């Protein structure tokens, strides 16, 4: 029996790598002779670098400007001559206490510093993952760190932060293109939000970063002004690209200098070998901390299930909590499922004993799958 365990992270308790280890143990509790392929997955959000390190990547540490310009310790991963830069390592929400003021002031300068560091180290391509940022600056800070010049209508440099974008009049991107030097730039994301509008970066993600109604309006105006200035500078219009709103619009800033926006799950699955492993498996087990409606919209478990369906392999899921009904799970191609919350006395208990509970729940789904 060959089983593929391909979980995403269980946020707050287990990394995807740790979850895969617990699942593998659960499989062997039932079928000691099983061949278990551990393929932790990610969708371009938090935890992606952990998965890439497990796939043989090399960690590179750097100290950069954080979202409010204080220095932060960050890192990226190099694998096969490509550098994988997680925006949140430089400007993640964990680096601030979210308030209306921080929502307006936060920037992505440190992201650009990581890219510059990777290019100086010989990276031939950059893959930018964009979830979990504290910023809504449309990637302006990132491009400034790479040499872009942002000026107001008096010819003065524009300050960092999403609020300052309202004063951008002209942009010079030539230094950025020179800095990239032909290196391929790709953006990995699990969302398709546009840069602007009611589903855009400011409206949807701004409140999560501390923005109130007034701040969302200011950030929206700033992003619109920024997009117009980029188009005047001859850049691709980020407002026209699905997914450009990801990471507070940092994806849009990357698009302006030629980046492509891709499914984070697809990109990571191809790099780590999950795509290949699923082919010919007798059972595929996936999971994450919360299996809910968002899981079906580009998140890793849905991607795993979709690939397994193509090969005819049955799919089981184990999650911290499951907020989908039986019909939704079946439509996603999941035939057996278990929730850790059903085995714990409380949510805190489930998180504290996640590895043990995940192992036992995995053993249960293996038994259930065998009986079908």
PDB file of N, CA and C in Angstrom, residues 223-323:
ATOM      1  N   UNK A 223      -3.647  53.468  -3.480  1.00  0.00           N
ATOM      2  CA  UNK A 223      -3.388  52.397  -4.441  1.00  0.00           C
ATOM      3  C   UNK A 223      -3.827  52.786  -5.846  1.00  0.00           C
ATOM      4  N   UNK A 224      -4.955  53.489  -5.952  1.00  0.00           N
ATOM      5  CA  UNK A 224      -5.422  53.933  -7.272  1.00  0.00           C
ATOM      6  C   UNK A 224      -4.449  54.943  -7.879  1.00  0.00           C
ATOM      7  N   UNK A 225      -3.959  55.857  -7.045  1.00  0.00           N
ATOM      8  CA  UNK A 225      -2.981  56.850  -7.514  1.00  0.00           C
ATOM      9  C   UNK A 225      -1.689  56.166  -7.947  1.00  0.00           C
ATOM     10  N   UNK A 226      -1.268  55.197  -7.179  1.00  0.00           N
ATOM     11  CA  UNK A 226      -0.060  54.428  -7.476  1.00  0.00           C
ATOM     12  C   UNK A 226      -0.196  53.671  -8.794  1.00  0.00           C
ATOM     13  N   UNK A 227      -1.337  53.022  -8.998  1.00  0.00           N
ATOM     14  CA  UNK A 227      -1.550  52.270 -10.234  1.00  0.00           C
ATOM     15  C   UNK A 227      -1.526  53.203 -11.449  1.00  0.00           C
ATOM     16  N   UNK A 228      -2.134  54.369 -11.324  1.00  0.00           N
ATOM     17  CA  UNK A 228      -2.138  55.335 -12.439  1.00  0.00           C
ATOM     18  C   UNK A 228      -0.725  55.808 -12.748  1.00  0.00           C
ATOM     19  N   UNK A 229       0.067  56.058 -11.700  1.00  0.00           N
ATOM     20  CA  UNK A 229       1.448  56.510 -11.909  1.00  0.00           C
ATOM     21  C   UNK A 229       2.283  55.424 -12.572  1.00  0.00           C
ATOM     22  N   UNK A 230       2.046  54.177 -12.203  1.00  0.00           N
ATOM     23  CA  UNK A 230       2.776  53.070 -12.828  1.00  0.00           C
ATOM     24  C   UNK A 230       2.456  52.965 -14.314  1.00  0.00           C
ATOM     25  N   UNK A 231       1.190  53.115 -14.660  1.00  0.00           N
ATOM     26  CA  UNK A 231       0.796  53.039 -16.070  1.00  0.00           C
ATOM     27  C   UNK A 231       1.422  54.186 -16.853  1.00  0.00           C
ATOM     28  N   UNK A 232       1.436  55.384 -16.269  1.00  0.00           N
ATOM     29  CA  UNK A 232       2.076  56.526 -16.948  1.00  0.00           C
ATOM     30  C   UNK A 232       3.560  56.274 -17.168  1.00  0.00           C
ATOM     31  N   UNK A 233       4.149  55.467 -16.280  1.00  0.00           N
ATOM     32  CA  UNK A 233       5.579  55.158 -16.397  1.00  0.00           C
ATOM     33  C   UNK A 233       5.844  54.030 -17.395  1.00  0.00           C
ATOM     34  N   UNK A 234       4.784  53.535 -18.028  1.00  0.00           N
ATOM     35  CA  UNK A 234       4.949  52.491 -19.030  1.00  0.00           C
ATOM     36  C   UNK A 234       4.875  51.079 -18.489  1.00  0.00           C
ATOM     37  N   UNK A 235       4.446  50.934 -17.233  1.00  0.00           N
ATOM     38  CA  UNK A 235       4.349  49.606 -16.631  1.00  0.00           C
ATOM     39  C   UNK A 235       3.023  48.950 -16.985  1.00  0.00           C
ATOM     40  N   UNK A 236       2.971  47.641 -16.829  1.00  0.00           N
ATOM     41  CA  UNK A 236       1.705  46.928 -16.951  1.00  0.00           C
ATOM     42  C   UNK A 236       0.766  47.418 -15.852  1.00  0.00           C
ATOM     43  N   UNK A 237      -0.515  47.539 -16.169  1.00  0.00           N
ATOM     44  CA  UNK A 237      -1.490  48.056 -15.218  1.00  0.00           C
ATOM     45  C   UNK A 237      -1.800  46.987 -14.169  1.00  0.00           C
ATOM     46  N   UNK A 238      -1.357  47.167 -12.942  1.00  0.00           N
ATOM     47  CA  UNK A 238      -1.620  46.138 -11.924  1.00  0.00           C
ATOM     48  C   UNK A 238      -3.094  46.005 -11.584  1.00  0.00           C
ATOM     49  N   UNK A 239      -3.867  47.070 -11.815  1.00  0.00           N
ATOM     50  CA  UNK A 239      -5.290  47.023 -11.494  1.00  0.00           C
ATOM     51  C   UNK A 239      -6.047  46.069 -12.411  1.00  0.00           C
ATOM     52  N   UNK A 240      -5.433  45.657 -13.504  1.00  0.00           N
ATOM     53  CA  UNK A 240      -6.113  44.782 -14.467  1.00  0.00           C
ATOM     54  C   UNK A 240      -5.769  43.313 -14.281  1.00  0.00           C
ATOM     55  N   UNK A 241      -4.942  42.985 -13.281  1.00  0.00           N
ATOM     56  CA  UNK A 241      -4.443  41.617 -13.126  1.00  0.00           C
ATOM     57  C   UNK A 241      -5.068  40.942 -11.905  1.00  0.00           C
ATOM     58  N   UNK A 242      -5.785  39.831 -12.082  1.00  0.00           N
ATOM     59  CA  UNK A 242      -6.327  39.092 -10.936  1.00  0.00           C
ATOM     60  C   UNK A 242      -5.204  38.657 -10.003  1.00  0.00           C
ATOM     61  N   UNK A 243      -5.421  38.843  -8.703  1.00  0.00           N
ATOM     62  CA  UNK A 243      -4.407  38.469  -7.725  1.00  0.00           C
ATOM     63  C   UNK A 243      -3.454  39.581  -7.369  1.00  0.00           C
ATOM     64  N   UNK A 244      -3.530  40.729  -8.079  1.00  0.00           N
ATOM     65  CA  UNK A 244      -2.602  41.831  -7.807  1.00  0.00           C
ATOM     66  C   UNK A 244      -2.809  42.443  -6.429  1.00  0.00           C
ATOM     67  N   UNK A 245      -3.970  42.199  -5.819  1.00  0.00           N
ATOM     68  CA  UNK A 245      -4.232  42.741  -4.488  1.00  0.00           C
ATOM     69  C   UNK A 245      -3.648  41.913  -3.364  1.00  0.00           C
ATOM     70  N   UNK A 246      -3.080  40.777  -3.685  1.00  0.00           N
ATOM     71  CA  UNK A 246      -2.522  39.899  -2.653  1.00  0.00           C
ATOM     72  C   UNK A 246      -1.386  40.584  -1.902  1.00  0.00           C
ATOM     73  N   UNK A 247      -1.330  40.314  -0.588  1.00  0.00           N
ATOM     74  CA  UNK A 247      -0.252  40.879   0.221  1.00  0.00           C
ATOM     75  C   UNK A 247      -0.296  42.385   0.316  1.00  0.00           C
ATOM     76  N   UNK A 248      -1.499  42.959   0.343  1.00  0.00           N
ATOM     77  CA  UNK A 248      -1.599  44.421   0.401  1.00  0.00           C
ATOM     78  C   UNK A 248      -1.147  45.075  -0.884  1.00  0.00           C
ATOM     79  N   UNK A 249      -1.272  44.319  -1.992  1.00  0.00           N
ATOM     80  CA  UNK A 249      -0.901  44.877  -3.292  1.00  0.00           C
ATOM     81  C   UNK A 249       0.555  44.691  -3.658  1.00  0.00           C
ATOM     82  N   UNK A 250       1.338  43.992  -2.822  1.00  0.00           N
ATOM     83  CA  UNK A 250       2.736  43.761  -3.190  1.00  0.00           C
ATOM     84  C   UNK A 250       2.815  42.963  -4.487  1.00  0.00           C
ATOM     85  N   UNK A 251       1.817  42.110  -4.726  1.00  0.00           N
ATOM     86  CA  UNK A 251       1.775  41.386  -5.999  1.00  0.00           C
ATOM     87  C   UNK A 251       1.626  42.350  -7.162  1.00  0.00           C
ATOM     88  N   UNK A 252       0.841  43.405  -6.973  1.00  0.00           N
ATOM     89  CA  UNK A 252       0.665  44.407  -8.023  1.00  0.00           C
ATOM     90  C   UNK A 252       1.947  45.140  -8.340  1.00  0.00           C
ATOM     91  N   UNK A 253       2.734  45.444  -7.322  1.00  0.00           N
ATOM     92  CA  UNK A 253       4.016  46.088  -7.557  1.00  0.00           C
ATOM     93  C   UNK A 253       4.948  45.200  -8.363  1.00  0.00           C
ATOM     94  N   UNK A 254       4.894  43.896  -8.085  1.00  0.00           N
ATOM     95  CA  UNK A 254       5.728  42.958  -8.836  1.00  0.00           C
ATOM     96  C   UNK A 254       5.259  42.850 -10.285  1.00  0.00           C
ATOM     97  N   UNK A 255       3.943  42.851 -10.489  1.00  0.00           N
ATOM     98  CA  UNK A 255       3.380  42.793 -11.844  1.00  0.00           C
ATOM     99  C   UNK A 255       3.872  43.969 -12.680  1.00  0.00           C
ATOM    100  N   UNK A 256       4.001  45.134 -12.039  1.00  0.00           N
ATOM    101  CA  UNK A 256       4.417  46.337 -12.756  1.00  0.00           C
ATOM    102  C   UNK A 256       5.807  46.214 -13.368  1.00  0.00           C
ATOM    103  N   UNK A 257       6.623  45.297 -12.835  1.00  0.00           N
ATOM    104  CA  UNK A 257       7.963  45.107 -13.401  1.00  0.00           C
ATOM    105  C   UNK A 257       8.101  43.734 -14.050  1.00  0.00           C
ATOM    106  N   UNK A 258       6.968  43.191 -14.502  1.00  0.00           N
ATOM    107  CA  UNK A 258       7.007  42.006 -15.337  1.00  0.00           C
ATOM    108  C   UNK A 258       6.745  40.677 -14.680  1.00  0.00           C
ATOM    109  N   UNK A 259       6.358  40.657 -13.414  1.00  0.00           N
ATOM    110  CA  UNK A 259       6.104  39.387 -12.740  1.00  0.00           C
ATOM    111  C   UNK A 259       4.829  38.730 -13.245  1.00  0.00           C
ATOM    112  N   UNK A 260       4.792  37.416 -13.172  1.00  0.00           N
ATOM    113  CA  UNK A 260       3.562  36.672 -13.414  1.00  0.00           C
ATOM    114  C   UNK A 260       2.965  36.281 -12.065  1.00  0.00           C
ATOM    115  N   UNK A 261       1.639  36.233 -11.996  1.00  0.00           N
ATOM    116  CA  UNK A 261       0.941  35.820 -10.775  1.00  0.00           C
ATOM    117  C   UNK A 261       0.439  34.400 -10.986  1.00  0.00           C
ATOM    118  N   UNK A 262       0.814  33.494 -10.084  1.00  0.00           N
ATOM    119  CA  UNK A 262       0.500  32.083 -10.247  1.00  0.00           C
ATOM    120  C   UNK A 262      -0.100  31.506  -8.965  1.00  0.00           C
ATOM    121  N   UNK A 263      -0.776  30.383  -9.108  1.00  0.00           N
ATOM    122  CA  UNK A 263      -1.288  29.655  -7.954  1.00  0.00           C
ATOM    123  C   UNK A 263      -0.126  29.221  -7.075  1.00  0.00           C
ATOM    124  N   UNK A 264      -0.167  29.645  -5.821  1.00  0.00           N
ATOM    125  CA  UNK A 264       0.904  29.262  -4.910  1.00  0.00           C
ATOM    126  C   UNK A 264       0.972  27.765  -4.721  1.00  0.00           C
ATOM    127  N   UNK A 265      -0.188  27.114  -4.616  1.00  0.00           N
ATOM    128  CA  UNK A 265      -0.185  25.662  -4.435  1.00  0.00           C
ATOM    129  C   UNK A 265       0.426  24.963  -5.642  1.00  0.00           C
ATOM    130  N   UNK A 266       0.005  25.349  -6.847  1.00  0.00           N
ATOM    131  CA  UNK A 266       0.534  24.708  -8.053  1.00  0.00           C
ATOM    132  C   UNK A 266       2.048  24.830  -8.119  1.00  0.00           C
ATOM    133  N   UNK A 267       2.546  26.030  -7.816  1.00  0.00           N
ATOM    134  CA  UNK A 267       3.976  26.278  -7.909  1.00  0.00           C
ATOM    135  C   UNK A 267       4.749  25.441  -6.894  1.00  0.00           C
ATOM    136  N   UNK A 268       4.276  25.421  -5.635  1.00  0.00           N
ATOM    137  CA  UNK A 268       4.983  24.680  -4.594  1.00  0.00           C
ATOM    138  C   UNK A 268       4.875  23.175  -4.827  1.00  0.00           C
ATOM    139  N   UNK A 269       3.707  22.703  -5.263  1.00  0.00           N
ATOM    140  CA  UNK A 269       3.523  21.266  -5.495  1.00  0.00           C
ATOM    141  C   UNK A 269       4.468  20.761  -6.575  1.00  0.00           C
ATOM    142  N   UNK A 270       4.680  21.577  -7.605  1.00  0.00           N
ATOM    143  CA  UNK A 270       5.593  21.172  -8.677  1.00  0.00           C
ATOM    144  C   UNK A 270       7.037  21.128  -8.178  1.00  0.00           C
ATOM    145  N   UNK A 271       7.409  22.090  -7.348  1.00  0.00           N
ATOM    146  CA  UNK A 271       8.790  22.165  -6.867  1.00  0.00           C
ATOM    147  C   UNK A 271       9.112  21.039  -5.889  1.00  0.00           C
ATOM    148  N   UNK A 272       8.168  20.721  -5.003  1.00  0.00           N
ATOM    149  CA  UNK A 272       8.431  19.750  -3.940  1.00  0.00           C
ATOM    150  C   UNK A 272       8.202  18.310  -4.362  1.00  0.00           C
ATOM    151  N   UNK A 273       7.600  18.093  -5.528  1.00  0.00           N
ATOM    152  CA  UNK A 273       7.372  16.731  -5.992  1.00  0.00           C
ATOM    153  C   UNK A 273       6.044  16.134  -5.599  1.00  0.00           C
ATOM    154  N   UNK A 274       5.172  16.921  -4.977  1.00  0.00           N
ATOM    155  CA  UNK A 274       3.862  16.397  -4.591  1.00  0.00           C
ATOM    156  C   UNK A 274       3.066  15.946  -5.810  1.00  0.00           C
ATOM    157  N   UNK A 275       3.166  16.691  -6.897  1.00  0.00           N
ATOM    158  CA  UNK A 275       2.458  16.314  -8.132  1.00  0.00           C
ATOM    159  C   UNK A 275       2.816  14.892  -8.551  1.00  0.00           C
ATOM    160  N   UNK A 276       4.094  14.608  -8.571  1.00  0.00           N
ATOM    161  CA  UNK A 276       4.558  13.291  -9.013  1.00  0.00           C
ATOM    162  C   UNK A 276       4.177  12.207  -8.018  1.00  0.00           C
ATOM    163  N   UNK A 277       4.283  12.491  -6.740  1.00  0.00           N
ATOM    164  CA  UNK A 277       4.023  11.485  -5.707  1.00  0.00           C
ATOM    165  C   UNK A 277       2.571  11.014  -5.724  1.00  0.00           C
ATOM    166  N   UNK A 278       1.643  11.937  -5.994  1.00  0.00           N
ATOM    167  CA  UNK A 278       0.219  11.591  -5.955  1.00  0.00           C
ATOM    168  C   UNK A 278      -0.132  10.571  -7.033  1.00  0.00           C
ATOM    169  N   UNK A 279       0.571  10.603  -8.144  1.00  0.00           N
ATOM    170  CA  UNK A 279       0.292   9.670  -9.231  1.00  0.00           C
ATOM    171  C   UNK A 279       0.552   8.230  -8.772  1.00  0.00           C
ATOM    172  N   UNK A 280      -0.458   7.397  -8.885  1.00  0.00           N
ATOM    173  CA  UNK A 280      -0.301   5.990  -8.537  1.00  0.00           C
ATOM    174  C   UNK A 280      -0.452   5.682  -7.067  1.00  0.00           C
ATOM    175  N   UNK A 281      -0.815   6.654  -6.236  1.00  0.00           N
ATOM    176  CA  UNK A 281      -0.998   6.398  -4.805  1.00  0.00           C
ATOM    177  C   UNK A 281      -2.279   5.591  -4.569  1.00  0.00           C
ATOM    178  N   UNK A 282      -2.268   4.756  -3.552  1.00  0.00           N
ATOM    179  CA  UNK A 282      -3.466   4.013  -3.167  1.00  0.00           C
ATOM    180  C   UNK A 282      -4.385   4.843  -2.279  1.00  0.00           C
ATOM    181  N   UNK A 283      -3.805   5.813  -1.596  1.00  0.00           N
ATOM    182  CA  UNK A 283      -4.572   6.714  -0.736  1.00  0.00           C
ATOM    183  C   UNK A 283      -3.788   8.007  -0.576  1.00  0.00           C
ATOM    184  N   UNK A 284      -4.502   9.131  -0.634  1.00  0.00           N
ATOM    185  CA  UNK A 284      -3.900  10.441  -0.415  1.00  0.00           C
ATOM    186  C   UNK A 284      -4.594  11.078   0.785  1.00  0.00           C
ATOM    187  N   UNK A 285      -3.802  11.539   1.750  1.00  0.00           N
ATOM    188  CA  UNK A 285      -4.358  12.172   2.952  1.00  0.00           C
ATOM    189  C   UNK A 285      -3.843  13.601   3.025  1.00  0.00           C
ATOM    190  N   UNK A 286      -4.758  14.535   3.125  1.00  0.00           N
ATOM    191  CA  UNK A 286      -4.384  15.947   3.228  1.00  0.00           C
ATOM    192  C   UNK A 286      -5.002  16.536   4.495  1.00  0.00           C
ATOM    193  N   UNK A 287      -4.774  17.821   4.724  1.00  0.00           N
ATOM    194  CA  UNK A 287      -5.350  18.457   5.910  1.00  0.00           C
ATOM    195  C   UNK A 287      -4.731  19.803   6.181  1.00  0.00           C
ATOM    196  N   UNK A 288      -5.310  20.512   7.135  1.00  0.00           N
ATOM    197  CA  UNK A 288      -4.809  21.804   7.606  1.00  0.00           C
ATOM    198  C   UNK A 288      -5.528  22.147   8.895  1.00  0.00           C
ATOM    199  N   UNK A 289      -5.194  23.286   9.465  1.00  0.00           N
ATOM    200  CA  UNK A 289      -5.780  23.652  10.744  1.00  0.00           C
ATOM    201  C   UNK A 289      -7.279  23.796  10.706  1.00  0.00           C
ATOM    202  N   UNK A 290      -7.793  24.473   9.672  1.00  0.00           N
ATOM    203  CA  UNK A 290      -9.232  24.684   9.546  1.00  0.00           C
ATOM    204  C   UNK A 290      -9.663  24.387   8.122  1.00  0.00           C
ATOM    205  N   UNK A 291     -10.499  23.394   7.962  1.00  0.00           N
ATOM    206  CA  UNK A 291     -11.016  23.026   6.651  1.00  0.00           C
ATOM    207  C   UNK A 291     -12.373  23.701   6.497  1.00  0.00           C
ATOM    208  N   UNK A 292     -12.409  24.777   5.690  1.00  0.00           N
ATOM    209  CA  UNK A 292     -13.616  25.583   5.583  1.00  0.00           C
ATOM    210  C   UNK A 292     -13.795  26.073   4.154  1.00  0.00           C
ATOM    211  N   UNK A 293     -14.680  27.033   3.962  1.00  0.00           N
ATOM    212  CA  UNK A 293     -14.962  27.521   2.613  1.00  0.00           C
ATOM    213  C   UNK A 293     -13.712  28.068   1.936  1.00  0.00           C
ATOM    214  N   UNK A 294     -12.854  28.727   2.699  1.00  0.00           N
ATOM    215  CA  UNK A 294     -11.620  29.246   2.119  1.00  0.00           C
ATOM    216  C   UNK A 294     -10.726  28.130   1.601  1.00  0.00           C
ATOM    217  N   UNK A 295     -10.812  26.958   2.236  1.00  0.00           N
ATOM    218  CA  UNK A 295      -9.993  25.832   1.811  1.00  0.00           C
ATOM    219  C   UNK A 295     -10.309  25.418   0.382  1.00  0.00           C
ATOM    220  N   UNK A 296     -11.543  25.679  -0.058  1.00  0.00           N
ATOM    221  CA  UNK A 296     -11.967  25.272  -1.392  1.00  0.00           C
ATOM    222  C   UNK A 296     -11.627  26.309  -2.451  1.00  0.00           C
ATOM    223  N   UNK A 297     -11.080  27.445  -2.035  1.00  0.00           N
ATOM    224  CA  UNK A 297     -10.806  28.539  -2.975  1.00  0.00           C
ATOM    225  C   UNK A 297      -9.310  28.750  -3.140  1.00  0.00           C
ATOM    226  N   UNK A 298      -8.635  27.734  -3.648  1.00  0.00           N
ATOM    227  CA  UNK A 298      -7.216  27.881  -3.948  1.00  0.00           C
ATOM    228  C   UNK A 298      -6.275  27.434  -2.863  1.00  0.00           C
ATOM    229  N   UNK A 299      -6.798  26.963  -1.736  1.00  0.00           N
ATOM    230  CA  UNK A 299      -5.925  26.515  -0.658  1.00  0.00           C
ATOM    231  C   UNK A 299      -5.372  25.125  -0.969  1.00  0.00           C
ATOM    232  N   UNK A 300      -4.358  24.746  -0.215  1.00  0.00           N
ATOM    233  CA  UNK A 300      -3.627  23.521  -0.523  1.00  0.00           C
ATOM    234  C   UNK A 300      -4.480  22.246  -0.467  1.00  0.00           C
ATOM    235  N   UNK A 301      -5.317  22.015   0.555  1.00  0.00           N
ATOM    236  CA  UNK A 301      -6.073  20.755   0.574  1.00  0.00           C
ATOM    237  C   UNK A 301      -6.953  20.555  -0.653  1.00  0.00           C
ATOM    238  N   UNK A 302      -7.583  21.614  -1.142  1.00  0.00           N
ATOM    239  CA  UNK A 302      -8.402  21.490  -2.348  1.00  0.00           C
ATOM    240  C   UNK A 302      -7.530  21.144  -3.548  1.00  0.00           C
ATOM    241  N   UNK A 303      -6.339  21.719  -3.607  1.00  0.00           N
ATOM    242  CA  UNK A 303      -5.424  21.411  -4.699  1.00  0.00           C
ATOM    243  C   UNK A 303      -4.973  19.957  -4.668  1.00  0.00           C
ATOM    244  N   UNK A 304      -4.692  19.450  -3.469  1.00  0.00           N
ATOM    245  CA  UNK A 304      -4.303  18.044  -3.329  1.00  0.00           C
ATOM    246  C   UNK A 304      -5.442  17.139  -3.792  1.00  0.00           C
ATOM    247  N   UNK A 305      -6.667  17.443  -3.332  1.00  0.00           N
ATOM    248  CA  UNK A 305      -7.820  16.618  -3.692  1.00  0.00           C
ATOM    249  C   UNK A 305      -8.063  16.639  -5.196  1.00  0.00           C
ATOM    250  N   UNK A 306      -7.914  17.794  -5.818  1.00  0.00           N
ATOM    251  CA  UNK A 306      -8.137  17.896  -7.263  1.00  0.00           C
ATOM    252  C   UNK A 306      -7.136  17.048  -8.032  1.00  0.00           C
ATOM    253  N   UNK A 307      -5.881  17.054  -7.617  1.00  0.00           N
ATOM    254  CA  UNK A 307      -4.876  16.253  -8.302  1.00  0.00           C
ATOM    255  C   UNK A 307      -5.129  14.761  -8.106  1.00  0.00           C
ATOM    256  N   UNK A 308      -5.522  14.393  -6.886  1.00  0.00           N
ATOM    257  CA  UNK A 308      -5.784  12.980  -6.621  1.00  0.00           C
ATOM    258  C   UNK A 308      -6.976  12.477  -7.438  1.00  0.00           C
ATOM    259  N   UNK A 309      -7.995  13.311  -7.602  1.00  0.00           N
ATOM    260  CA  UNK A 309      -9.155  12.916  -8.400  1.00  0.00           C
ATOM    261  C   UNK A 309      -8.751  12.575  -9.821  1.00  0.00           C
ATOM    262  N   UNK A 310      -7.813  13.329 -10.365  1.00  0.00           N
ATOM    263  CA  UNK A 310      -7.368  13.088 -11.738  1.00  0.00           C
ATOM    264  C   UNK A 310      -6.704  11.721 -11.893  1.00  0.00           C
ATOM    265  N   UNK A 311      -6.115  11.226 -10.807  1.00  0.00           N
ATOM    266  CA  UNK A 311      -5.427   9.931 -10.877  1.00  0.00           C
ATOM    267  C   UNK A 311      -6.314   8.782 -10.403  1.00  0.00           C
ATOM    268  N   UNK A 312      -7.462   9.115  -9.829  1.00  0.00           N
ATOM    269  CA  UNK A 312      -8.361   8.083  -9.328  1.00  0.00           C
ATOM    270  C   UNK A 312      -8.074   7.651  -7.907  1.00  0.00           C
ATOM    271  N   UNK A 313      -7.124   8.292  -7.241  1.00  0.00           N
ATOM    272  CA  UNK A 313      -6.789   7.914  -5.866  1.00  0.00           C
ATOM    273  C   UNK A 313      -7.831   8.469  -4.892  1.00  0.00           C
ATOM    274  N   UNK A 314      -8.274   7.662  -3.918  1.00  0.00           N
ATOM    275  CA  UNK A 314      -9.191   8.187  -2.903  1.00  0.00           C
ATOM    276  C   UNK A 314      -8.488   9.204  -2.017  1.00  0.00           C
ATOM    277  N   UNK A 315      -9.247  10.170  -1.520  1.00  0.00           N
ATOM    278  CA  UNK A 315      -8.681  11.254  -0.718  1.00  0.00           C
ATOM    279  C   UNK A 315      -9.344  11.293   0.656  1.00  0.00           C
ATOM    280  N   UNK A 316      -8.527  11.362   1.686  1.00  0.00           N
ATOM    281  CA  UNK A 316      -9.008  11.553   3.055  1.00  0.00           C
ATOM    282  C   UNK A 316      -8.475  12.887   3.568  1.00  0.00           C
ATOM    283  N   UNK A 317      -9.154  13.448   4.546  1.00  0.00           N
ATOM    284  CA  UNK A 317      -8.719  14.726   5.120  1.00  0.00           C
ATOM    285  C   UNK A 317      -8.801  14.671   6.635  1.00  0.00           C
ATOM    286  N   UNK A 318      -7.802  15.231   7.268  1.00  0.00           N
ATOM    287  CA  UNK A 318      -7.798  15.406   8.715  1.00  0.00           C
ATOM    288  C   UNK A 318      -7.484  16.870   8.982  1.00  0.00           C
ATOM    289  N   UNK A 319      -8.318  17.519   9.792  1.00  0.00           N
ATOM    290  CA  UNK A 319      -8.136  18.953  10.058  1.00  0.00           C
ATOM    291  C   UNK A 319      -8.348  19.239  11.533  1.00  0.00           C
ATOM    292  N   UNK A 320      -7.840  20.369  11.960  1.00  0.00           N
ATOM    293  CA  UNK A 320      -8.081  20.781  13.340  1.00  0.00           C
ATOM    294  C   UNK A 320      -9.569  20.943  13.602  1.00  0.00           C
ATOM    295  N   UNK A 321     -10.231  21.616  12.676  1.00  0.00           N
ATOM    296  CA  UNK A 321     -11.689  21.746  12.701  1.00  0.00           C
ATOM    297  C   UNK A 321     -12.202  21.661  11.284  1.00  0.00           C
ATOM    298  N   UNK A 322     -13.426  21.188  11.129  1.00  0.00           N
ATOM    299  CA  UNK A 322     -14.038  21.080   9.812  1.00  0.00           C
ATOM    300  C   UNK A 322     -15.344  21.864   9.827  1.00  0.00           C
ATOM    301  N   UNK A 323     -15.393  22.900   8.988  1.00  0.00           N
ATOM    302  CA  UNK A 323     -16.572  23.775   8.935  1.00  0.00           C
ATOM    303  C   UNK A 323     -17.307  23.621   7.607  1.00  0.00           C
TER     304      UNK A 323
END
